[in-house]
mmCIF file of N, CA and C in Angstrom:
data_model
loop_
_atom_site.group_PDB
_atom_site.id
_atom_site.type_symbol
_atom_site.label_atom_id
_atom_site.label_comp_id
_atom_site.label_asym_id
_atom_site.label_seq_id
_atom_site.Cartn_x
_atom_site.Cartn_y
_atom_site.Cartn_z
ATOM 1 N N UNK A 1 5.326 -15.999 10.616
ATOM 2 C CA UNK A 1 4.453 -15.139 9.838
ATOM 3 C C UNK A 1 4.676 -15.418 8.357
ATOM 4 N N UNK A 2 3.242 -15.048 7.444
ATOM 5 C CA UNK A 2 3.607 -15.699 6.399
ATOM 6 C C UNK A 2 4.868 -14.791 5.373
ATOM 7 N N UNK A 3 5.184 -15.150 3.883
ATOM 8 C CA UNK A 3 5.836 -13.978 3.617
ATOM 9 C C UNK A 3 4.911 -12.769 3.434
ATOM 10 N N UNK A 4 3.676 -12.698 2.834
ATOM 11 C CA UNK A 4 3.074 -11.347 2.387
ATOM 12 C C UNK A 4 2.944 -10.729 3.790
ATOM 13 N N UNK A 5 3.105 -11.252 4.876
ATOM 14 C CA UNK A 5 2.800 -9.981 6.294
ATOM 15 C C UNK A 5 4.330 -9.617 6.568
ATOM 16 N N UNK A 6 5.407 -9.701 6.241
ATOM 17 C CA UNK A 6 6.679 -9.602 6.627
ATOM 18 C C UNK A 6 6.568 -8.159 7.283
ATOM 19 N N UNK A 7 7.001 -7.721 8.118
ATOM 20 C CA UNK A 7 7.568 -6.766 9.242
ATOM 21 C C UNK A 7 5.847 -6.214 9.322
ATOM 22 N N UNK A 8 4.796 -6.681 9.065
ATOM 23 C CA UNK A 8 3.689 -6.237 9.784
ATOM 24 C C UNK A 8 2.697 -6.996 10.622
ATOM 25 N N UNK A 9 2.291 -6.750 11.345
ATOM 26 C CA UNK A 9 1.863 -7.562 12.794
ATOM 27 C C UNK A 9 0.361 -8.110 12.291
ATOM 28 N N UNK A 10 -0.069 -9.054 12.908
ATOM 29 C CA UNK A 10 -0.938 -9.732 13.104
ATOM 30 C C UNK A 10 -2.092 -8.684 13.095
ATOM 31 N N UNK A 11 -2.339 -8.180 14.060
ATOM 32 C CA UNK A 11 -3.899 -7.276 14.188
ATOM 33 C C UNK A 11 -3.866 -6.034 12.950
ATOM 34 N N UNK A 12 -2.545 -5.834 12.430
ATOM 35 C CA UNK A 12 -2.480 -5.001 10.947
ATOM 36 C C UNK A 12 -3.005 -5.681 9.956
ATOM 37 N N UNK A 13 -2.425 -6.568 9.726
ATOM 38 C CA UNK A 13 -2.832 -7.826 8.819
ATOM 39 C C UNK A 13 -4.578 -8.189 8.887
ATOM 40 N N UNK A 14 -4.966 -8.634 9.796
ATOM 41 C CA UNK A 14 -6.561 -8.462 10.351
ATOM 42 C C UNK A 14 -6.982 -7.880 9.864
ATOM 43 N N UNK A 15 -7.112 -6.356 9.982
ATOM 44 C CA UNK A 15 -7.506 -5.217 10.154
ATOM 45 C C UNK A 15 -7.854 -4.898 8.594
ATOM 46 N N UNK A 16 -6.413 -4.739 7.903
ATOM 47 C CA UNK A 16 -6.935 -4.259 6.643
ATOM 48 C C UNK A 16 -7.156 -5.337 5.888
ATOM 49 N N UNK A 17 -7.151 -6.415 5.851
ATOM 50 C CA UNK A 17 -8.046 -7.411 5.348
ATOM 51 C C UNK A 17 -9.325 -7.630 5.387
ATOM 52 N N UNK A 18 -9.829 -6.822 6.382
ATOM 53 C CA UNK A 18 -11.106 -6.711 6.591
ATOM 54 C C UNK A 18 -12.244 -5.360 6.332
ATOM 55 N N UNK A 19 -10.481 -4.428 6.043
ATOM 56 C CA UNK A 19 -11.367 -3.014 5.589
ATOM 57 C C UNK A 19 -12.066 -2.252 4.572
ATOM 58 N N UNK A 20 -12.892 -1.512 5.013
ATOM 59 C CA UNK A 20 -13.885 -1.020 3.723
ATOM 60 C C UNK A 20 -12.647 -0.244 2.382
ATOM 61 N N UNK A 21 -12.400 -0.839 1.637
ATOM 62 C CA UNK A 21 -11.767 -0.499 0.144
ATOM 63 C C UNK A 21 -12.014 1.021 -0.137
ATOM 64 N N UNK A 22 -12.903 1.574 -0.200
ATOM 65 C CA UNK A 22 -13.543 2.677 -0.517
ATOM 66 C C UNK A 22 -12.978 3.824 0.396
ATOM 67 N N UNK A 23 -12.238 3.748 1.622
ATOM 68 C CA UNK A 23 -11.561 4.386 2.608
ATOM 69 C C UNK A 23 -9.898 4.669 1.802
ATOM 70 N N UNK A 24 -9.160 5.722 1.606
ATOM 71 C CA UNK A 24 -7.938 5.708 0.754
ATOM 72 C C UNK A 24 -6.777 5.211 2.102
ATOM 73 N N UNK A 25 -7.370 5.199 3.011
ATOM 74 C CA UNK A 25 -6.175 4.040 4.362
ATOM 75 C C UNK A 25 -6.507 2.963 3.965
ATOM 76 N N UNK A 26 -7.595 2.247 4.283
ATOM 77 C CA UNK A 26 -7.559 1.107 3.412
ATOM 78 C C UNK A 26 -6.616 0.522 2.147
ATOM 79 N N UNK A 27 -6.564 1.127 1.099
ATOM 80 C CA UNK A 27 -6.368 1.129 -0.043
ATOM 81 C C UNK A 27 -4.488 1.521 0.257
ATOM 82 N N UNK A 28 -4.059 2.217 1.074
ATOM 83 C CA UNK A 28 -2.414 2.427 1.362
ATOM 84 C C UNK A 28 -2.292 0.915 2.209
ATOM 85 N N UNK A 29 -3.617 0.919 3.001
ATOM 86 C CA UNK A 29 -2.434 -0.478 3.956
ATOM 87 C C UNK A 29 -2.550 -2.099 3.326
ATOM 88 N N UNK A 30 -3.683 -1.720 2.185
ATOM 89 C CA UNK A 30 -3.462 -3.431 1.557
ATOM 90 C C UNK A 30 -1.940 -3.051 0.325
ATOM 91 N N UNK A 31 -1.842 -1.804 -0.355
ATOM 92 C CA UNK A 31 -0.545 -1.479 -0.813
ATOM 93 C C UNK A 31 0.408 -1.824 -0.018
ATOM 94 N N UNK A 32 1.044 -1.316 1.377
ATOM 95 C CA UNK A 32 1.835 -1.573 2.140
ATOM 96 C C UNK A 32 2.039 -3.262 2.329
ATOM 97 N N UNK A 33 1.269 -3.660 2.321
ATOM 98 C CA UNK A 33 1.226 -5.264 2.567
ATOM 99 C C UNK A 33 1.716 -6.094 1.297
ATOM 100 N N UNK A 34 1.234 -5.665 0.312
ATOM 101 C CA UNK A 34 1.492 -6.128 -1.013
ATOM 102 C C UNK A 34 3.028 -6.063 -1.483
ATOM 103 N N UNK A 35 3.259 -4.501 -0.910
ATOM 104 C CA UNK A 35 4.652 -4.414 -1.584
ATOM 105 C C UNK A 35 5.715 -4.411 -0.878
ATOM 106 N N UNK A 36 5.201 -4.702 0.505
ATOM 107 C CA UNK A 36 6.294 -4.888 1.588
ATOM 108 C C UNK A 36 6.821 -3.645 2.062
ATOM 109 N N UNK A 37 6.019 -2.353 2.110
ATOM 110 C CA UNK A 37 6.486 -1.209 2.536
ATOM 111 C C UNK A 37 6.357 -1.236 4.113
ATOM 112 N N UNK A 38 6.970 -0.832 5.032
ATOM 113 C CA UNK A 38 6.849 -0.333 6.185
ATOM 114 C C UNK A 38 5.738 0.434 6.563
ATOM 115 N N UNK A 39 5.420 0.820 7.897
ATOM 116 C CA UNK A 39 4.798 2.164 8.352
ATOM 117 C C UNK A 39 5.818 3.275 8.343
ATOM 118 N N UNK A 40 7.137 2.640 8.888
ATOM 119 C CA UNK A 40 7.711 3.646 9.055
ATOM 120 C C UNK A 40 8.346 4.600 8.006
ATOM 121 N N UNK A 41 8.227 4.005 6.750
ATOM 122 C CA UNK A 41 8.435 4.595 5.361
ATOM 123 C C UNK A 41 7.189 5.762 5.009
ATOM 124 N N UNK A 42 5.944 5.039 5.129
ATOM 125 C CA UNK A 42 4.783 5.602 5.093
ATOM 126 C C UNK A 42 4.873 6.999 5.821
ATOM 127 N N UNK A 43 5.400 6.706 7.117
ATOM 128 C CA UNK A 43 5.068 8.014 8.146
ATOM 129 C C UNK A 43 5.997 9.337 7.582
ATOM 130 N N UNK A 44 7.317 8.434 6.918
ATOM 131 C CA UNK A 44 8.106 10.046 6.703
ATOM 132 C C UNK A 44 8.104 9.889 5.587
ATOM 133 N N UNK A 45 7.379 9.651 4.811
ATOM 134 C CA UNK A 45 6.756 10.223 3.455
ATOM 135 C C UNK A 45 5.622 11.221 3.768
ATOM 136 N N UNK A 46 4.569 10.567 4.417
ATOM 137 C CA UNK A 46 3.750 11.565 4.631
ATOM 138 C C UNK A 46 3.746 12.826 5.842
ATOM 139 N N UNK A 47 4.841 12.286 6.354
ATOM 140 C CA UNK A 47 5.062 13.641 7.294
ATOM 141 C C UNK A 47 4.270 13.352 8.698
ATOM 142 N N UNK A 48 4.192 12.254 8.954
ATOM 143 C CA UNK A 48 3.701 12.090 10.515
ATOM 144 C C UNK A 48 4.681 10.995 10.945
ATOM 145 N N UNK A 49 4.038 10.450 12.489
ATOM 146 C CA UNK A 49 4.883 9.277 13.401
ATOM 147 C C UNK A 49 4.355 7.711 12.943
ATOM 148 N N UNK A 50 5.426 7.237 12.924
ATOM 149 C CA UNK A 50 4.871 5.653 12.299
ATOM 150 C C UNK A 50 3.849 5.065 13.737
ATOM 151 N N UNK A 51 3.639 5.792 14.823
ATOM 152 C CA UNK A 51 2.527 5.486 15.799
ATOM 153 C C UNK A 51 0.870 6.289 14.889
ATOM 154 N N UNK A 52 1.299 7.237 14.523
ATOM 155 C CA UNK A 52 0.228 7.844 13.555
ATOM 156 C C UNK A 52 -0.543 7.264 12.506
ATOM 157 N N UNK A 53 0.924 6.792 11.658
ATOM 158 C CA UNK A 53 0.288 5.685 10.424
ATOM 159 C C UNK A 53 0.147 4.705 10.861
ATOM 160 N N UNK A 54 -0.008 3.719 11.943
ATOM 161 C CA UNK A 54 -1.011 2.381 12.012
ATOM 162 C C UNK A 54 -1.581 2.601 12.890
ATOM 163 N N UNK A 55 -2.153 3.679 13.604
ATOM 164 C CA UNK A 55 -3.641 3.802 13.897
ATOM 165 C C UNK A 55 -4.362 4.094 12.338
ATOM 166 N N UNK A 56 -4.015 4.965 11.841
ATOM 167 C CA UNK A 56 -4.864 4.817 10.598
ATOM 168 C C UNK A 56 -4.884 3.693 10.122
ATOM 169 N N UNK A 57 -3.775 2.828 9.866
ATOM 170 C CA UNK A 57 -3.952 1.528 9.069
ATOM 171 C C UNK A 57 -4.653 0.661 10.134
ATOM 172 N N UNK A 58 -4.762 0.921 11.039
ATOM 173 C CA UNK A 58 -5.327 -0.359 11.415
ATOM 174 C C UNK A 58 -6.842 0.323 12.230
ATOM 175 N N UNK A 59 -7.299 1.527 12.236
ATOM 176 C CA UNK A 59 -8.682 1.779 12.099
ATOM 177 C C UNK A 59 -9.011 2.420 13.256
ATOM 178 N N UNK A 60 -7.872 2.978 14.460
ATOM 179 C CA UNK A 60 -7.939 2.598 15.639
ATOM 180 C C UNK A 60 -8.511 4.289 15.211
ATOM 181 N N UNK A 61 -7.737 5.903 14.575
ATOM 182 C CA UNK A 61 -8.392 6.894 13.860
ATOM 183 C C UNK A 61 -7.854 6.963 12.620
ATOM 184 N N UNK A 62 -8.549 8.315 12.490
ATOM 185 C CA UNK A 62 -8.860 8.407 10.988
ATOM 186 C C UNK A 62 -7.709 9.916 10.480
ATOM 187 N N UNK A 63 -7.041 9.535 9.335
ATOM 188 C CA UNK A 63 -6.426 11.065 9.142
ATOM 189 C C UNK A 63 -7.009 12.106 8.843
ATOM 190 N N UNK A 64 -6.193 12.787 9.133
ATOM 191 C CA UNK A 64 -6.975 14.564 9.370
ATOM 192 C C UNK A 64 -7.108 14.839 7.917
ATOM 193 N N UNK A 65 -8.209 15.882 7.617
ATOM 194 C CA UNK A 65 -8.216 16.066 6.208
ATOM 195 C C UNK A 65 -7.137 16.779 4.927
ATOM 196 N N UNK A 66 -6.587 17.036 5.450
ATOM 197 C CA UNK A 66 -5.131 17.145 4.884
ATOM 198 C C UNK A 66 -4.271 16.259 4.271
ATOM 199 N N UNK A 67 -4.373 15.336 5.004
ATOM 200 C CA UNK A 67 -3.120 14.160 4.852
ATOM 201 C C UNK A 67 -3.854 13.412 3.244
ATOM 202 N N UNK A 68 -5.132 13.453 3.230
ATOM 203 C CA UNK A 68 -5.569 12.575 2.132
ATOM 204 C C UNK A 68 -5.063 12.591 1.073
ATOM 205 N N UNK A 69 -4.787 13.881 0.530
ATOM 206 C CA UNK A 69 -4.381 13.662 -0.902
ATOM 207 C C UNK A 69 -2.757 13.240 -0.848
ATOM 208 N N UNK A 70 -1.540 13.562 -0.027
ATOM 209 C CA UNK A 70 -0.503 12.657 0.072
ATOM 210 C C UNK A 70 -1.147 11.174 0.307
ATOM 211 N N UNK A 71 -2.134 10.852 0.736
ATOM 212 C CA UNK A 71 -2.505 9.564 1.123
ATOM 213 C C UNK A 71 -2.437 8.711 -0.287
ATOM 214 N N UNK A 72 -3.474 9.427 -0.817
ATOM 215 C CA UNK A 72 -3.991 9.042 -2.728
ATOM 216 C C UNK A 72 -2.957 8.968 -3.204
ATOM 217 N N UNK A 73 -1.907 9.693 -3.169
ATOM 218 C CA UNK A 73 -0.868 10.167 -3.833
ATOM 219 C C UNK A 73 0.415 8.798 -3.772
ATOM 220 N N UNK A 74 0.214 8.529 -2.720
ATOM 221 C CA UNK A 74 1.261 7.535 -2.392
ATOM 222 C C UNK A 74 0.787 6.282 -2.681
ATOM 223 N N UNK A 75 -0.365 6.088 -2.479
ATOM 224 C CA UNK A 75 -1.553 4.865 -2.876
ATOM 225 C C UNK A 75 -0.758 4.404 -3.964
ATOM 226 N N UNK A 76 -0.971 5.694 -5.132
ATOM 227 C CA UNK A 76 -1.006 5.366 -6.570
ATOM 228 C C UNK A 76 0.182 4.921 -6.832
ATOM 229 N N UNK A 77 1.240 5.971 -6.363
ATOM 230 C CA UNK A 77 2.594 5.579 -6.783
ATOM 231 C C UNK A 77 2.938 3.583 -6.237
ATOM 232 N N UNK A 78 2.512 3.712 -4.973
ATOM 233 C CA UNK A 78 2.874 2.167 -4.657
ATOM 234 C C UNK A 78 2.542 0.982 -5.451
ATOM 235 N N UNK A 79 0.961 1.252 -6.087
ATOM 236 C CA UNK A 79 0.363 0.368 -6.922
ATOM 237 C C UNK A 79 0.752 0.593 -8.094
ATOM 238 N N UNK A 80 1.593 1.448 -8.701
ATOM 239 C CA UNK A 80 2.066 0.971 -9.874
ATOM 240 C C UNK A 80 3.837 0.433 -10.250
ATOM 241 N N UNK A 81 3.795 -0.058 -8.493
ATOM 242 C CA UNK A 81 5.253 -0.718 -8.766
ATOM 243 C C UNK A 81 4.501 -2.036 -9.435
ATOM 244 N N UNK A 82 5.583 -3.035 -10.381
ATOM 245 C CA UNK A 82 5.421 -4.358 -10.910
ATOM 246 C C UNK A 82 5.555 -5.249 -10.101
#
């Protein structure tokens, strides 16, 4: 696997490479990829199961309306590591 997919799988990789930007999962799982974060970091930040966070990342559903603004929230913080 190359380095930018390190500890994330093939059909993850797919998936949000191919996803609509405009979605704030989208926008966490090309972050996650970029900066080499886990799901499983993701999940207990935001307070769910890392089976939870890559169905969202990878499109299979969608988070409940709640979770979004930790979603945004974490987005931002990730994208403004250097």
């Amino acid at each position: 696997m190359s380095k930018q997919g390190r500890g994330h799988s093939t059909l993850f990789i797919s998936r949000v490479r191919s996803a609509e930007l405009s979605k704030p999962v989208a926008r966490l799982a090309r972050a996650c990829i970029k900066y080499n974060v886990s799901v499983v970091s993701i999940a207990d930040d935001i307070g769910v199961t890392r089976a939870t966070v890559y169905n969202w990342l990878v499109g299979f559903s969608e988070p409940r309306p709640q979770f979004l603004p930790r979603i945004e929230k974490l987005t931002a913080l990730l994208t403004q590591r250097k």
